[in-house]
Short mmCIF file of C-alpha atoms and ligand atoms in Angstrom, two decimals:
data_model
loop_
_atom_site.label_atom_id
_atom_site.label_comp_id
_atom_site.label_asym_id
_atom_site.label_seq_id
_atom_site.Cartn_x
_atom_site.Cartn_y
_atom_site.Cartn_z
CA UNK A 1 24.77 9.73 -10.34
CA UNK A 2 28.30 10.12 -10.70
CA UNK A 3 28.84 6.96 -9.65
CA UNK A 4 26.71 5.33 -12.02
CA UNK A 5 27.41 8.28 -15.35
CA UNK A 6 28.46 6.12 -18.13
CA UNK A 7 31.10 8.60 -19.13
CA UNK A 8 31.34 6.95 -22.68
CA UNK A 9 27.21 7.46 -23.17
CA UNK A 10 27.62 10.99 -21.56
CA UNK A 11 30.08 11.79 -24.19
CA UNK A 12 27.94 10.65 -26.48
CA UNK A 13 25.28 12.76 -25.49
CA UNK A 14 27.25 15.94 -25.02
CA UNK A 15 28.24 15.69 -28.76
CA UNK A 16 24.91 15.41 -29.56
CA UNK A 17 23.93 18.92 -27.68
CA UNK A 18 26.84 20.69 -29.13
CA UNK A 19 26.08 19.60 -32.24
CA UNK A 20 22.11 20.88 -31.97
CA UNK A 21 23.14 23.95 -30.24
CA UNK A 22 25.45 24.66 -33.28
CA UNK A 23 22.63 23.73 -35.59
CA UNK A 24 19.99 26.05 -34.18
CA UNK A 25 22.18 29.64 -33.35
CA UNK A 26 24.13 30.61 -36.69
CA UNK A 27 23.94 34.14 -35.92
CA UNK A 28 25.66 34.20 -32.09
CA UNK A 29 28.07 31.52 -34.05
CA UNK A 30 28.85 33.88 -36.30
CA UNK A 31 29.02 37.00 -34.26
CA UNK A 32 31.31 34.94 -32.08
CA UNK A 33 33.21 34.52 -34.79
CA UNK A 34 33.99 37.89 -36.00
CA UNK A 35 33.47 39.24 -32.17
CA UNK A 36 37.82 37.38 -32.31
CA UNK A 37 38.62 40.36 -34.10
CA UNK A 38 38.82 42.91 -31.24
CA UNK A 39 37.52 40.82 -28.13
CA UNK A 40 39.80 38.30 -26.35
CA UNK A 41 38.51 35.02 -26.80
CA UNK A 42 35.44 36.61 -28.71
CA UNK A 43 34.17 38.24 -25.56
CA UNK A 44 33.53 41.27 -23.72
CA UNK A 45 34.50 39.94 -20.55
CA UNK A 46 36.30 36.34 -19.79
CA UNK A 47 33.46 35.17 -17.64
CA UNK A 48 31.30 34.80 -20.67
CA UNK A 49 33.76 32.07 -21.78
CA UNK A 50 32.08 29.74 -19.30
CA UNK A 51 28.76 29.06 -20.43
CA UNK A 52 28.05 25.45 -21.13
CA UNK A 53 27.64 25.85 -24.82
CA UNK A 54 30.74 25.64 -27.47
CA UNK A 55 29.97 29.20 -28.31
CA UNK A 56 27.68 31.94 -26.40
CA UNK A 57 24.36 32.73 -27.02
CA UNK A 58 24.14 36.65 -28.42
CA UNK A 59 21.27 38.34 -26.43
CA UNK A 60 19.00 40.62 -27.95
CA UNK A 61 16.59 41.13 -25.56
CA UNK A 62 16.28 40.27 -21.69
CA UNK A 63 12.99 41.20 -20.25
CA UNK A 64 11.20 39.87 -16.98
CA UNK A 65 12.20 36.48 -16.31
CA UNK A 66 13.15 36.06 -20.26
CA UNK A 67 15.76 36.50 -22.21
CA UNK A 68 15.84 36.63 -26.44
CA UNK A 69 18.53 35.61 -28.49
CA UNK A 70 19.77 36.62 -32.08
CA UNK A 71 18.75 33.61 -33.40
CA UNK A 72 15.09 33.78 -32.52
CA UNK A 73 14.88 31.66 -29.17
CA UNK A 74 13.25 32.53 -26.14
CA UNK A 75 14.94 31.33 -22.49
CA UNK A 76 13.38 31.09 -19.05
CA UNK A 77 16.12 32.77 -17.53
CA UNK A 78 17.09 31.26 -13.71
CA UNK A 79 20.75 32.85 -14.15
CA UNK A 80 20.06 36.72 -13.72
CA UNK A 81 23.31 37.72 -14.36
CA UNK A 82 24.35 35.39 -11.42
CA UNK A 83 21.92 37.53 -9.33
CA UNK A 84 22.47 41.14 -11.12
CA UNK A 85 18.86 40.42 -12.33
CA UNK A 86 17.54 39.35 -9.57
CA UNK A 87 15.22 41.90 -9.59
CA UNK A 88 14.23 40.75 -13.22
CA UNK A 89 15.00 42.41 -16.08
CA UNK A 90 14.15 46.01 -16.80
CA UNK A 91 11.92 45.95 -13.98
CA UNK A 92 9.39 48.87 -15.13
CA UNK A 93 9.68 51.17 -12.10
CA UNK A 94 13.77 50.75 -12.31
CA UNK A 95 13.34 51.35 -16.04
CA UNK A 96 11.33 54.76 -15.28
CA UNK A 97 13.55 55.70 -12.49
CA UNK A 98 16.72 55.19 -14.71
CA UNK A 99 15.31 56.99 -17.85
CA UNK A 100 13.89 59.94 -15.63
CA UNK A 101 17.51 60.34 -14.21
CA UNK A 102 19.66 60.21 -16.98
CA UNK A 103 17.73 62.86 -18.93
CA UNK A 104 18.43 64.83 -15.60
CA UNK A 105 22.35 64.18 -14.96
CA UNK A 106 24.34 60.69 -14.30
CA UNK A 107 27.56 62.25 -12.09
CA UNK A 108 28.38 65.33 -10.25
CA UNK A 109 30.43 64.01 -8.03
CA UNK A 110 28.03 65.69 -5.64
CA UNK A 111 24.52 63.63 -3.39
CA UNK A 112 21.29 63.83 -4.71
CA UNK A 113 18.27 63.53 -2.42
CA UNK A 114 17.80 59.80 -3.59
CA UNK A 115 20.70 58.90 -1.24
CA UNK A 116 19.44 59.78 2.45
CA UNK A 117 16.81 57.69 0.90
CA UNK A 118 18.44 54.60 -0.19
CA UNK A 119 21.11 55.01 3.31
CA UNK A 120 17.76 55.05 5.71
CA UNK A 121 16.02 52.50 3.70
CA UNK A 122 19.50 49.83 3.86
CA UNK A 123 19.80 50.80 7.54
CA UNK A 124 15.84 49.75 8.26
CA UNK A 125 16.39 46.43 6.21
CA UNK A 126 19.92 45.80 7.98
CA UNK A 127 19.92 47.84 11.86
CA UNK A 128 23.22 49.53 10.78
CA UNK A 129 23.26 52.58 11.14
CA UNK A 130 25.66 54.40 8.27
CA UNK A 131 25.99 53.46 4.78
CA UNK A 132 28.39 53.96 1.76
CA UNK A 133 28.24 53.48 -2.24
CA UNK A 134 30.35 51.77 -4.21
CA UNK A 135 29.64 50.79 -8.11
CA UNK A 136 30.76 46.89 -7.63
CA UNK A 137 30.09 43.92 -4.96
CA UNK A 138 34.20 43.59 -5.17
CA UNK A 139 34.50 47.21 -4.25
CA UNK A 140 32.46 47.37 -1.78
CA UNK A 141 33.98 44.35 0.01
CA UNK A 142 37.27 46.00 -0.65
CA UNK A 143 36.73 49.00 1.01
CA UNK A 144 35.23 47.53 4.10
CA UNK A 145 38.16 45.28 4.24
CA UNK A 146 40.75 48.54 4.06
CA UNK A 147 38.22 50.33 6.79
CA UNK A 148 38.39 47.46 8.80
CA UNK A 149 42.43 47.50 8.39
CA UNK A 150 42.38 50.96 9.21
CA UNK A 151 40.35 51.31 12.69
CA UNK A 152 41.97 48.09 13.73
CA UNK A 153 45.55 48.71 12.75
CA UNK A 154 45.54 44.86 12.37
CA UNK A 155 47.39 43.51 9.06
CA UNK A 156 45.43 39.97 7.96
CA UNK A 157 42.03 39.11 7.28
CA UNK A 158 40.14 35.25 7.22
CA UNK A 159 38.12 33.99 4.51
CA UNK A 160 36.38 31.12 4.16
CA UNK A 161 38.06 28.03 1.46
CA UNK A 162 36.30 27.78 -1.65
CA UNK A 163 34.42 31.47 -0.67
CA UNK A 164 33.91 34.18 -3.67
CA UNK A 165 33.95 38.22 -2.77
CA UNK A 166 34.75 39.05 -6.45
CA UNK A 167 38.10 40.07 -7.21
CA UNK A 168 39.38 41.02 -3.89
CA UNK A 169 43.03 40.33 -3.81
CA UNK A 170 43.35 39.08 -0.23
CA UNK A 171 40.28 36.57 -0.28
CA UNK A 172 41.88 34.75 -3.57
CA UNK A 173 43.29 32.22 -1.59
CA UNK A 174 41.85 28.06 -1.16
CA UNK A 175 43.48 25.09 1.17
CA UNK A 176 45.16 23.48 -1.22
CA UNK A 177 46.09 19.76 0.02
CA UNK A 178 46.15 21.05 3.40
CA UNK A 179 48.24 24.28 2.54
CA UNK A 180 46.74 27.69 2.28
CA UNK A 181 48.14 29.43 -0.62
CA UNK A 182 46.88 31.24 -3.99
CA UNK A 183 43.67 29.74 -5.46
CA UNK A 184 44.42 27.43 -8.67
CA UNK A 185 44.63 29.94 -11.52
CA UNK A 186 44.63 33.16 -9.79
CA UNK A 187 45.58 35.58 -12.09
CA UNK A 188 49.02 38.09 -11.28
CA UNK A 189 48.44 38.16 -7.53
CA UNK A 190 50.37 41.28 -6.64
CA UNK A 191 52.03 39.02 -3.27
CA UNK A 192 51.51 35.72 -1.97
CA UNK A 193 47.79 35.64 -0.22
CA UNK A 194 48.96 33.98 2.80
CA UNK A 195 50.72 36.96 3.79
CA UNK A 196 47.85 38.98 3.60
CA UNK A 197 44.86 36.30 4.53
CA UNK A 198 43.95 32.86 6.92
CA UNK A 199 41.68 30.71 5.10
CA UNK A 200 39.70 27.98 7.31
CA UNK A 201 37.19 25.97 6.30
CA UNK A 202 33.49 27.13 7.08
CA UNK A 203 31.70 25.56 10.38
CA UNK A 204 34.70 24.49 12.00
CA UNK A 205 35.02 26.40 15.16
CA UNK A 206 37.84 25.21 16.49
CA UNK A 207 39.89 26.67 13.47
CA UNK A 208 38.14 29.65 13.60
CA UNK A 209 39.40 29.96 17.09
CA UNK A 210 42.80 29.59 16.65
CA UNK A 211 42.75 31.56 13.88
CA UNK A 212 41.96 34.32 15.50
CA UNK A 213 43.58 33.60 18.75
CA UNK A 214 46.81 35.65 17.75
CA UNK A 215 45.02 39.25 17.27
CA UNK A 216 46.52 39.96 14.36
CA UNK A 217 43.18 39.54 11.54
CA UNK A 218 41.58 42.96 11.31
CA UNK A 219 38.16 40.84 9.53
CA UNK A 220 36.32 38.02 9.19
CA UNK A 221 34.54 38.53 5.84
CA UNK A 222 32.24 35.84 4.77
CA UNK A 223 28.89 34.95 3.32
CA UNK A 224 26.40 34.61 5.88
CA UNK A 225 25.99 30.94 3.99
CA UNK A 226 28.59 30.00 1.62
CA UNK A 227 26.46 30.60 -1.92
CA UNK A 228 29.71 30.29 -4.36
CA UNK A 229 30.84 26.59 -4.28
CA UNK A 230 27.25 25.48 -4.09
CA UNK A 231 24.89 26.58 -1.16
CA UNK A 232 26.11 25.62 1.92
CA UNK A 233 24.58 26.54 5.29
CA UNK A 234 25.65 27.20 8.74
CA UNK A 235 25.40 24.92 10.91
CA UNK A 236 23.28 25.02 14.39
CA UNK A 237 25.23 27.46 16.27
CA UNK A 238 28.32 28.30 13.86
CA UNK A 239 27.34 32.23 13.92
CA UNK A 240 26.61 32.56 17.25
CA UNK A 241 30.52 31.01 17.92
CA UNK A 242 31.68 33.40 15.01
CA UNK A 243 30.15 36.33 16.39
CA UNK A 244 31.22 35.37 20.11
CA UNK A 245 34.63 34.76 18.75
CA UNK A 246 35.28 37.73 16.89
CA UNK A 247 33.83 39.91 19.71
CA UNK A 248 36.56 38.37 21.71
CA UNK A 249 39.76 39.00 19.98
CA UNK A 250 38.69 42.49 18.54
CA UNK A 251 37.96 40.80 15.14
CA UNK A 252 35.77 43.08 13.11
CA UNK A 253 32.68 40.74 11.31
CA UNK A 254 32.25 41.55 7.85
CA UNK A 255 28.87 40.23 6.27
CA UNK A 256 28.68 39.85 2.48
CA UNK A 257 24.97 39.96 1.37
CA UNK A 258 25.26 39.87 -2.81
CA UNK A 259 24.22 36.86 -3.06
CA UNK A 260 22.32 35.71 -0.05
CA UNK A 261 19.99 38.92 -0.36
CA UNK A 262 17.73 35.96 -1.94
CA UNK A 263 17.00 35.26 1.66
CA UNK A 264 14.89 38.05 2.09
CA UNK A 265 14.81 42.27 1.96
CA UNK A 266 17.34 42.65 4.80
CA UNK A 267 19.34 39.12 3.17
CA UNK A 268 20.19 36.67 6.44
CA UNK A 269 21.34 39.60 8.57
CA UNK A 270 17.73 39.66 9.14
CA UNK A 271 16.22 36.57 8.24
CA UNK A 272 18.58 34.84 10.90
CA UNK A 273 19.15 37.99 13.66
CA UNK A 274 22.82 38.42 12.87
CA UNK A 275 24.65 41.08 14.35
CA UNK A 276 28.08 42.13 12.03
CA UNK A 277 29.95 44.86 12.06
CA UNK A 278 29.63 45.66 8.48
CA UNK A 279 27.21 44.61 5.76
CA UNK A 280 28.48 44.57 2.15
CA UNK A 281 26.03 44.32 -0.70
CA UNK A 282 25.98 44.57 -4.46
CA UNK A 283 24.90 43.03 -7.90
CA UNK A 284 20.77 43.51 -7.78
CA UNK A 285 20.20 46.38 -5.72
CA UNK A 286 20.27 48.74 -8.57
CA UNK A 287 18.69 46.69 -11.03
CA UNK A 288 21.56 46.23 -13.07
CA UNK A 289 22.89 49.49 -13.11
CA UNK A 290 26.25 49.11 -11.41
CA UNK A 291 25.77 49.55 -7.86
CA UNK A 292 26.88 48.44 -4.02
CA UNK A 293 26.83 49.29 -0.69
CA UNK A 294 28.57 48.88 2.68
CA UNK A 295 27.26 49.40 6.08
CA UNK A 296 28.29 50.12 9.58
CA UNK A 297 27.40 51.12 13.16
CA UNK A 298 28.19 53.81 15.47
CA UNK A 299 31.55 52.48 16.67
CA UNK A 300 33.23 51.72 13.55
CA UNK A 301 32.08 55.85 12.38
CA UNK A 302 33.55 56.79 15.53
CA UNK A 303 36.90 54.77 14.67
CA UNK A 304 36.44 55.95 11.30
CA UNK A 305 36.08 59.78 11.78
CA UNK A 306 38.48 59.77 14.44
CA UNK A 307 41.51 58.32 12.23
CA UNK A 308 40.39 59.46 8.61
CA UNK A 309 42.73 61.95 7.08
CA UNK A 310 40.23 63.65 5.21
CA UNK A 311 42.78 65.71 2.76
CA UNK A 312 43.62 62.06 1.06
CA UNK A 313 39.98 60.50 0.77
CA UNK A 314 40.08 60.84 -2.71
CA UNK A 315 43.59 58.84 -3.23
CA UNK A 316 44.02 56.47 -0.22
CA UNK A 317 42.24 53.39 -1.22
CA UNK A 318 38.09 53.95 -0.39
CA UNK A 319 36.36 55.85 -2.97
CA UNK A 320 35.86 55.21 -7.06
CA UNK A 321 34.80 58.54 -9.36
CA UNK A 322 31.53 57.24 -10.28
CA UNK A 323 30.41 56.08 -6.88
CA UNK A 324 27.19 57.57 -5.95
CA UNK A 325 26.60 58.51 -8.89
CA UNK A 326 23.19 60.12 -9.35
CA UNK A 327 21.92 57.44 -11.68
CA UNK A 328 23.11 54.13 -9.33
CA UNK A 329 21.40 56.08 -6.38
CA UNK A 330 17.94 56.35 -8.60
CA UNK A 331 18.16 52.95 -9.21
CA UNK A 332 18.99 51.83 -6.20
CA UNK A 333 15.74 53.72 -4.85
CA UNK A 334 13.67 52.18 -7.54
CA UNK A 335 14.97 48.72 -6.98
CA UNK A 336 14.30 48.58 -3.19
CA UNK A 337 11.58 50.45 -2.78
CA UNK A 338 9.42 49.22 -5.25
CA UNK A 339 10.94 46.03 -6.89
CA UNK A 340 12.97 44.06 -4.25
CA UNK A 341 10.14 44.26 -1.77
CA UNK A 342 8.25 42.08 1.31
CA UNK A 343 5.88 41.37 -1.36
CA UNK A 344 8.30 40.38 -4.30
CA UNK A 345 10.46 37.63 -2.03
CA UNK A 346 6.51 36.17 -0.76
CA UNK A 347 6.14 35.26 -4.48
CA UNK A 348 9.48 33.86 -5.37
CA UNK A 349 10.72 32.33 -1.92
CA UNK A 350 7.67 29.59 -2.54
CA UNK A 351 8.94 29.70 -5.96
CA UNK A 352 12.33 27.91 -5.14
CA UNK A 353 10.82 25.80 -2.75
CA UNK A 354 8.71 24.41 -5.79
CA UNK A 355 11.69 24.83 -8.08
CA UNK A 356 13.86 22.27 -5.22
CA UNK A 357 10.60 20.16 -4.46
CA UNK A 358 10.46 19.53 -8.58
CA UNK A 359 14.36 18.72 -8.25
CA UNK A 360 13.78 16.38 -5.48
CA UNK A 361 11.15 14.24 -7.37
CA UNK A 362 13.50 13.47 -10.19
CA UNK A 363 16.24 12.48 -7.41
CA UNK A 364 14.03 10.58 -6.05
CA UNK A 365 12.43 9.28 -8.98
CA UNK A 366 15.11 8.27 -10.53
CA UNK A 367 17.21 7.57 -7.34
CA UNK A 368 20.14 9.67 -8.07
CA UNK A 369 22.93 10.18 -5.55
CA UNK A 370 22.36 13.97 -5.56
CA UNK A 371 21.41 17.01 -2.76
CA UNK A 372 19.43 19.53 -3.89
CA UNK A 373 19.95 22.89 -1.51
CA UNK A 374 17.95 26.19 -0.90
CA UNK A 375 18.35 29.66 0.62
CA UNK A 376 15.27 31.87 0.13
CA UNK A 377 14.62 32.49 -3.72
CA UNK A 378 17.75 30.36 -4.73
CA UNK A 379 17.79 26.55 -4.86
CA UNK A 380 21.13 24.35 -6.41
CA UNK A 381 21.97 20.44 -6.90
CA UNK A 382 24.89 19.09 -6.46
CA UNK A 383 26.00 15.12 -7.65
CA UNK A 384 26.66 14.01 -4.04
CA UNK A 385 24.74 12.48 -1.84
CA UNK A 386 24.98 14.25 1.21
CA UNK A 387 25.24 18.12 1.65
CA UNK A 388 28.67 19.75 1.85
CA UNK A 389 29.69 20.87 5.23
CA UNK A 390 32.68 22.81 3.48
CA UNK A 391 34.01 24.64 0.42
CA UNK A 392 36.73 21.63 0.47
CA UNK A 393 34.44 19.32 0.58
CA UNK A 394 31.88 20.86 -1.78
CA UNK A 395 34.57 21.36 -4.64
CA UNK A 396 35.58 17.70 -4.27
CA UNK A 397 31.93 16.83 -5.51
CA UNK A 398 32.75 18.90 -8.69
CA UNK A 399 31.93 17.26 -11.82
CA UNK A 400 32.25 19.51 -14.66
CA UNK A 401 31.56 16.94 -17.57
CA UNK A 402 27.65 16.08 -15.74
CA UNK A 403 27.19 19.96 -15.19
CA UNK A 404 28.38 20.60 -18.66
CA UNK A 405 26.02 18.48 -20.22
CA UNK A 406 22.72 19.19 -18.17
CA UNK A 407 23.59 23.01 -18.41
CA UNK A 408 23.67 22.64 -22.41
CA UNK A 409 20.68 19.91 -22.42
CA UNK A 410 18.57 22.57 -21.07
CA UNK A 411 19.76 25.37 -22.27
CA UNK A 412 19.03 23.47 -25.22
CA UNK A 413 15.72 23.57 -24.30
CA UNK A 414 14.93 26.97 -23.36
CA UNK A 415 16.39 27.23 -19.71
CA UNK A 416 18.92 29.53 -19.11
CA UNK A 417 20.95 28.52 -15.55
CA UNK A 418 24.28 30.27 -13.66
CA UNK A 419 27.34 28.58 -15.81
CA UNK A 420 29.01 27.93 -12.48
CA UNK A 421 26.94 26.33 -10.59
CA UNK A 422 23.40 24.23 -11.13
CA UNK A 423 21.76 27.27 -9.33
CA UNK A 424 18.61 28.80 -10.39
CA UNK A 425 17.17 32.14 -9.04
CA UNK A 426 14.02 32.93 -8.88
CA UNK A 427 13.13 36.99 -9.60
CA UNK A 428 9.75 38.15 -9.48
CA UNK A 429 8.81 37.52 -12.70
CA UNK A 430 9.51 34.10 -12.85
CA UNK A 431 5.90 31.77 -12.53
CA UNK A 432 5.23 28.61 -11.34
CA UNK A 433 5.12 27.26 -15.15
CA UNK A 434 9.02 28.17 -15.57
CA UNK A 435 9.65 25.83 -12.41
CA UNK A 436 7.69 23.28 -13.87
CA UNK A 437 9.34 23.20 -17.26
CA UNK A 438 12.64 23.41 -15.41
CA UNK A 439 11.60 19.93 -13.49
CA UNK A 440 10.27 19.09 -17.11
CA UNK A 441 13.55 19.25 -18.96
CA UNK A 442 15.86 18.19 -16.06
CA UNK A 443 14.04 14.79 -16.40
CA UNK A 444 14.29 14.52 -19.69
CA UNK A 445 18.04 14.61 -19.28
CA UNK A 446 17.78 12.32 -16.26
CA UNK A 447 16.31 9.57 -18.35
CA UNK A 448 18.47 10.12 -21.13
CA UNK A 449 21.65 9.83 -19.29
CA UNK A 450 20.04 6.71 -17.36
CA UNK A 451 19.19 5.18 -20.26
CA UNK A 452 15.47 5.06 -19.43
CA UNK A 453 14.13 5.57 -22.70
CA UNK A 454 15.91 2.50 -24.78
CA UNK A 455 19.74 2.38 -24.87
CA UNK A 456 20.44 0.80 -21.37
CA UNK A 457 23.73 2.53 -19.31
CA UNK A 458 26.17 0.03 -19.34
CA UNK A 459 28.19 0.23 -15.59
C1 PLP B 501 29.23 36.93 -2.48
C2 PLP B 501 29.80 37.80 -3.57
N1 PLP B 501 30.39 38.96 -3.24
C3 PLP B 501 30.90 39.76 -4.18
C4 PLP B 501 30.85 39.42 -5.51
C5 PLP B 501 31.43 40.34 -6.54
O1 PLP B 501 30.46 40.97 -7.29
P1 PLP B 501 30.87 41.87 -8.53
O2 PLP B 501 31.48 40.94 -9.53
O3 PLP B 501 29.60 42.47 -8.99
O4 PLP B 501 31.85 42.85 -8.05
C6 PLP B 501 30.25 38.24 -5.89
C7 PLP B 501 30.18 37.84 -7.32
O5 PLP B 501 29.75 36.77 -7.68
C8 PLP B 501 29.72 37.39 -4.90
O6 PLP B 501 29.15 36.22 -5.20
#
């Protein structure tokens, strides 16, 4: 499709969906507009800035797989908070859980039973053995990266181009025309990331290797398949070489789950037998309610308790006031015991394989140069016509002005998906109808932007 966009017609269009979106929310335009008073940019948080439409849609309500706005409109939501709802929204035994413990206490600074719960539940799902809270999927990947630091007295650690861990200082960092060096538009890095990180690109083994040749990275911390640039998986053997590789220079392997925990209730640690050192883990697991986790075996506890200086815990660079908290650890109980469940990912793992099957018609259909991808319950296109291998590759394939236009078009239309990425996720609320109006609408924009129904695209 890029190829063959009319950009001229596609302007065309995407005036044409600004201009209804404007027409049909008043209110959010309005609350946007006063929200400038006190809110940078008229938001709470910059991220909202990057929805598809000229302003953002004011929720009211988000329930299930649905979200209400203040204008009246209903969305089928495939964005869950870019996988905080994954579990749907206000699932009812998270809601009960949550309600039950805030009437009883949110933070002592002190365990409640709920955690030896949650820790032997995430060590059944995962096979390690000891687990941690933190209230963020950043946090959480920041304080396995300082433990890993720590027991390996190594200074650097190797991400992945193009990966996302949140805002972890250290794994800011892309290939930029061949040179490592601080991701376009990081914001105030506190030193240059190259002093601190080695960024490769993802299945090439032979960088990987000399990467780590030198002994100096402490971790490896990566997605288990690259979710943030698009989906991109492994290829045939790339863990087994990044386990065996690791394993050989002393490298600690840091798994981050947050996102691919759509590939089933123990994410692709389990789906695909991996074997890391640590598992990090955020976003849904607590229903919304901020929450995250990081596991590890025997031998990094060993390490751990062996070098810990237990008189600074609370001021040396692991820990956060309001982690464990008594109402994250409730939800957290709720979430995995009786929401994220065996049974929930056997409803909406077929769900994104109808979701990418409906995707793949239109491509073929309407023979567009496109890839559609899936990892358990989430499924993404991309406009190329072969899959990434690599973040560098994957972010060449960017085209913001399509993905701005088919976000809006269907958002337009009562679909709600991720603002970064054309990525849906499917929670367990979501039905078979949603996927089908998904397919629905995404043709409908097909054929308008082909010119299928009258105005021909002129090449
Ligand atoms: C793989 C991964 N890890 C960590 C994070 C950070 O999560 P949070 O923003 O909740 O800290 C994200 C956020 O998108 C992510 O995709």
């Amino acid at each position: 499709m890029t190829a063959t966009v009319d950009r001229d017609r596609l302007a065309d269009l995407q005036a044409g969906e600004d201009e209804l979106f404007a027409r049909t929310h008043p209110r959010s335009r309005q609350l946007y507009e006063q929200a400038h008073v006190h809110m940078l940019d008229g938001v709470p948080m910059s991220w909202m800035t990057r929805w598809s439409s000229p302003f953002p849609v004011f929720v009211t309500a988000a329930e299930g797989a649905r979200v209400t706005c203040v204008d009246g409109h209903e969305y089928i939501d495939f964005c869950l908070g870019d996988t905080g709802a994954m579990a749907g929204h206000s699932p009812a035994p998270a809601v009960a859980a949550i309600a039950r413990q805030a009437a009883k206490g949110v933070t002592t600074m002190l365990p409640t039973e709920d955690s030896l719960w949650v820790a032997s539940e995430l060590a059944r799902r995962f096979g390690l053995r000891y687990w941690q809270t933190a209230l963020t999927a950043t946090d959480a990947n920041r304080f396995a990266v300082r433990l890993a630091r720590h027991v390996t007295g190594r200074p650097k650690i190797l991400v992945y181009n193009y990966c996302y861990h949140g805002s972890v200082d250290e794994t800011i960092i892309t290939i930029n025309d061949g040179v490592p060096g601080p991701k376009p538009g990081n914001a105030g890095p506190p030193v240059d990331p190259t002093v601190t990180t080695k960024v490769i690109e993802w299945n090439d083994v032979a960088a990987l290797a000399e990467a780590l040749a030198p002994g100096d990275v402490a971790c490896v911390l990566a997605e288990p398949a690259m979710t943030n640039i698009g989906i991109i998986l492994p290829e045939e053997g790339y863990h087994a070489e990044l386990r065996r590789l690791t394993c050989e220079t002393g490298t600690l392997l840091i798994v981050d789950e947050t996102h691919t925990i759509c590939a089933g209730p123990g994410g692709c640690t389990r789906a695909w037998g991996l074997d890391p050192d640590m598992v990090t883990l955020g976003k849904p697991i607590g229903s919304g309610v901020p929450s995250a986790v990081y596991g590890f075996g025997r031998t990094i506890a060993d390490r751990v308790r062996a070098t810990w200086d237990y008189h600074a815990t609370d001021e040396c660079g692991v820990g956060g006031t309001l982690a464990g908290n008594a109402l994250s650890l409730a939800a957290m109980r709720a979430t995995l015991g009786e929401v994220l469940t065996e049974e929930a990912f056997a409803w909406t793992v077929p769900l994104a394989e109808r979701w990418a099957d409906g995707v793949q018609d239109v491509i073929d259909e309407y023979e567009l140069p496109w890839v559609v991808k899936r990892l358990g319950c989430r499924a993404e296109y991309w406009p190329r016509p072969v899959p990434p291998r690599n973040g560098g590759e994957a972010a060449a394939a960017e085209d913001e002005q399509l993905d701005r236009y088919l976000h809006l078009f269907l958002l337009n239309r009562g679909i709600l998906m991720t603002p970064f990425h054309n990525m849906a996720l499917m929670s367990p609320q979501t039905t078979a109808a949603d996927v089908d109006r998904h397919t629905e609408v995404l043709c409908e924009a097909v054929r308008g932007l082909k010119g299928v129904d009258g105005v021909p695209v002129s090449e």
